[in-house]
Amino acid sequence: QVSRGLRTPRLPVWLCSLSGRHGVLFGTDSQLLSDWKRERVFHLYFYNGQREQAKTARLTIDTHSHPWEEEPRGQPSSPRKKRPVVEMAIRTKWAGATVSWNGTNPFF
């Protein structure tokens, strides 16, 4: 029998299979999925245990950003610009969100 904590986690957590690799995407705010006001700007953490990841990546998600804020000046935005698959997975829940890796090089 599965314990109640596994059926209904207290914190938002997603097990991800991205490009054939597995990882965990999680948040530390228990209200994130139940209070829409918490979904404006928030943090998620990603860990996959691969050699290229030295520590858990802290991602800042902004669901109300504007396209002109996403690209540095002088770099035209391209709809075909490749994004890390972690960002694309996050956008399946929060479409149009911008993801900041906070100084960590995207490794997926």
Short mmCIF file of C-alpha atoms in Angstrom, two decimals:
data_model
loop_
_atom_site.label_atom_id
_atom_site.label_comp_id
_atom_site.label_asym_id
_atom_site.label_seq_id
_atom_site.Cartn_x
_atom_site.Cartn_y
_atom_site.Cartn_z
CA GLN A 1 0.00 0.00 0.00
CA VAL A 2 1.26 3.46 -0.92
CA SER A 3 1.49 5.89 1.97
CA ARG A 4 -0.61 9.06 1.90
CA GLY A 5 2.55 11.21 1.63
CA LEU A 6 3.49 9.54 -1.66
CA ARG A 7 0.00 9.89 -3.13
CA THR A 8 -0.29 13.56 -2.16
CA PRO A 9 3.16 15.13 -1.66
CA ARG A 10 3.42 18.15 0.62
CA LEU A 11 5.72 19.91 -1.82
CA PRO A 12 5.40 20.13 -5.62
CA VAL A 13 7.63 17.49 -7.18
CA TRP A 14 7.88 16.10 -10.69
CA LEU A 15 9.91 13.12 -11.86
CA CYS A 16 11.14 13.95 -15.34
CA SER A 17 12.42 11.88 -18.23
CA LEU A 18 14.10 14.40 -20.51
CA SER A 19 16.05 13.31 -23.56
CA GLY A 20 16.41 9.81 -22.14
CA ARG A 21 17.73 10.99 -18.76
CA HIS A 22 15.87 11.13 -15.49
CA GLY A 23 15.74 14.01 -13.05
CA VAL A 24 13.70 15.60 -10.30
CA LEU A 25 12.13 19.05 -10.55
CA PHE A 26 10.78 20.30 -7.26
CA GLY A 27 9.75 23.37 -5.31
CA THR A 28 9.94 24.24 -1.64
CA ASP A 29 6.70 26.25 -1.53
CA SER A 30 3.85 23.95 -0.52
CA GLN A 31 1.30 26.54 -1.73
CA LEU A 32 2.65 26.75 -5.28
CA LEU A 33 0.05 24.53 -6.91
CA SER A 34 -2.90 25.50 -4.75
CA ASP A 35 -2.62 29.32 -4.68
CA TRP A 36 -2.51 30.98 -8.10
CA LYS A 37 -0.94 34.14 -6.61
CA ARG A 38 2.22 32.14 -5.84
CA GLU A 39 2.68 31.36 -9.53
CA ARG A 40 3.86 34.86 -10.49
CA VAL A 41 7.59 34.50 -9.72
CA PHE A 42 8.84 31.43 -7.92
CA HIS A 43 11.78 29.04 -7.64
CA LEU A 44 12.09 25.45 -8.73
CA TYR A 45 15.08 23.19 -8.25
CA PHE A 46 16.35 20.60 -10.70
CA TYR A 47 18.64 17.67 -9.99
CA ASN A 48 19.56 14.80 -12.28
CA GLY A 49 22.65 13.24 -10.67
CA GLN A 50 24.71 13.41 -13.86
CA ARG A 51 28.43 14.26 -13.83
CA GLU A 52 27.89 17.58 -15.58
CA GLN A 53 25.70 18.76 -12.70
CA ALA A 54 27.85 19.80 -9.75
CA LYS A 55 24.94 20.95 -7.58
CA THR A 56 21.17 21.31 -7.66
CA ALA A 57 20.17 24.03 -10.14
CA ARG A 58 18.00 26.80 -8.71
CA LEU A 59 15.68 28.10 -11.41
CA THR A 60 13.61 31.27 -11.19
CA ILE A 61 10.33 31.01 -13.07
CA ASP A 62 8.51 34.20 -14.11
CA THR A 63 5.07 33.51 -15.54
CA HIS A 64 4.27 37.16 -16.30
CA SER A 65 7.41 38.24 -18.09
CA HIS A 66 7.42 40.05 -21.40
CA PRO A 67 9.17 38.73 -24.53
CA TRP A 68 11.36 41.83 -24.80
CA GLU A 69 12.73 41.20 -21.28
CA GLU A 70 13.86 37.68 -22.13
CA GLU A 71 16.53 38.42 -24.75
CA PRO A 72 19.63 40.55 -24.08
CA ARG A 73 19.80 43.71 -26.17
CA GLY A 74 21.25 43.24 -29.64
CA GLN A 75 20.29 39.55 -29.90
CA PRO A 76 17.20 39.12 -32.02
CA SER A 77 14.70 36.65 -30.68
CA SER A 78 14.13 33.62 -32.87
CA PRO A 79 11.17 31.28 -32.54
CA ARG A 80 13.51 28.45 -33.52
CA LYS A 81 16.07 29.25 -30.84
CA LYS A 82 16.90 26.07 -28.97
CA ARG A 83 16.00 25.97 -25.31
CA PRO A 84 17.08 23.46 -22.68
CA VAL A 85 14.55 20.63 -22.40
CA VAL A 86 14.09 21.44 -18.70
CA GLU A 87 12.71 24.85 -19.70
CA MET A 88 10.42 23.28 -22.27
CA ALA A 89 9.12 20.84 -19.65
CA ILE A 90 8.41 23.74 -17.26
CA ARG A 91 6.52 25.52 -20.05
CA THR A 92 4.15 22.56 -20.38
CA LYS A 93 2.74 23.67 -17.02
CA TRP A 94 3.37 27.44 -17.27
CA ALA A 95 3.15 28.38 -20.95
CA GLY A 96 5.19 31.43 -21.92
CA ALA A 97 7.16 31.53 -18.67
CA THR A 98 10.74 32.71 -18.68
CA VAL A 99 13.29 30.59 -16.86
CA SER A 100 16.42 32.05 -15.29
CA TRP A 101 19.21 29.62 -14.44
CA ASN A 102 20.68 32.10 -11.92
CA GLY A 103 24.27 31.82 -13.13
CA THR A 104 24.25 28.06 -13.68
CA ASN A 105 25.01 26.96 -17.23
CA PRO A 106 22.04 25.04 -18.62
CA PHE A 107 23.19 21.43 -18.77
CA PHE A 108 20.23 19.70 -20.39
#
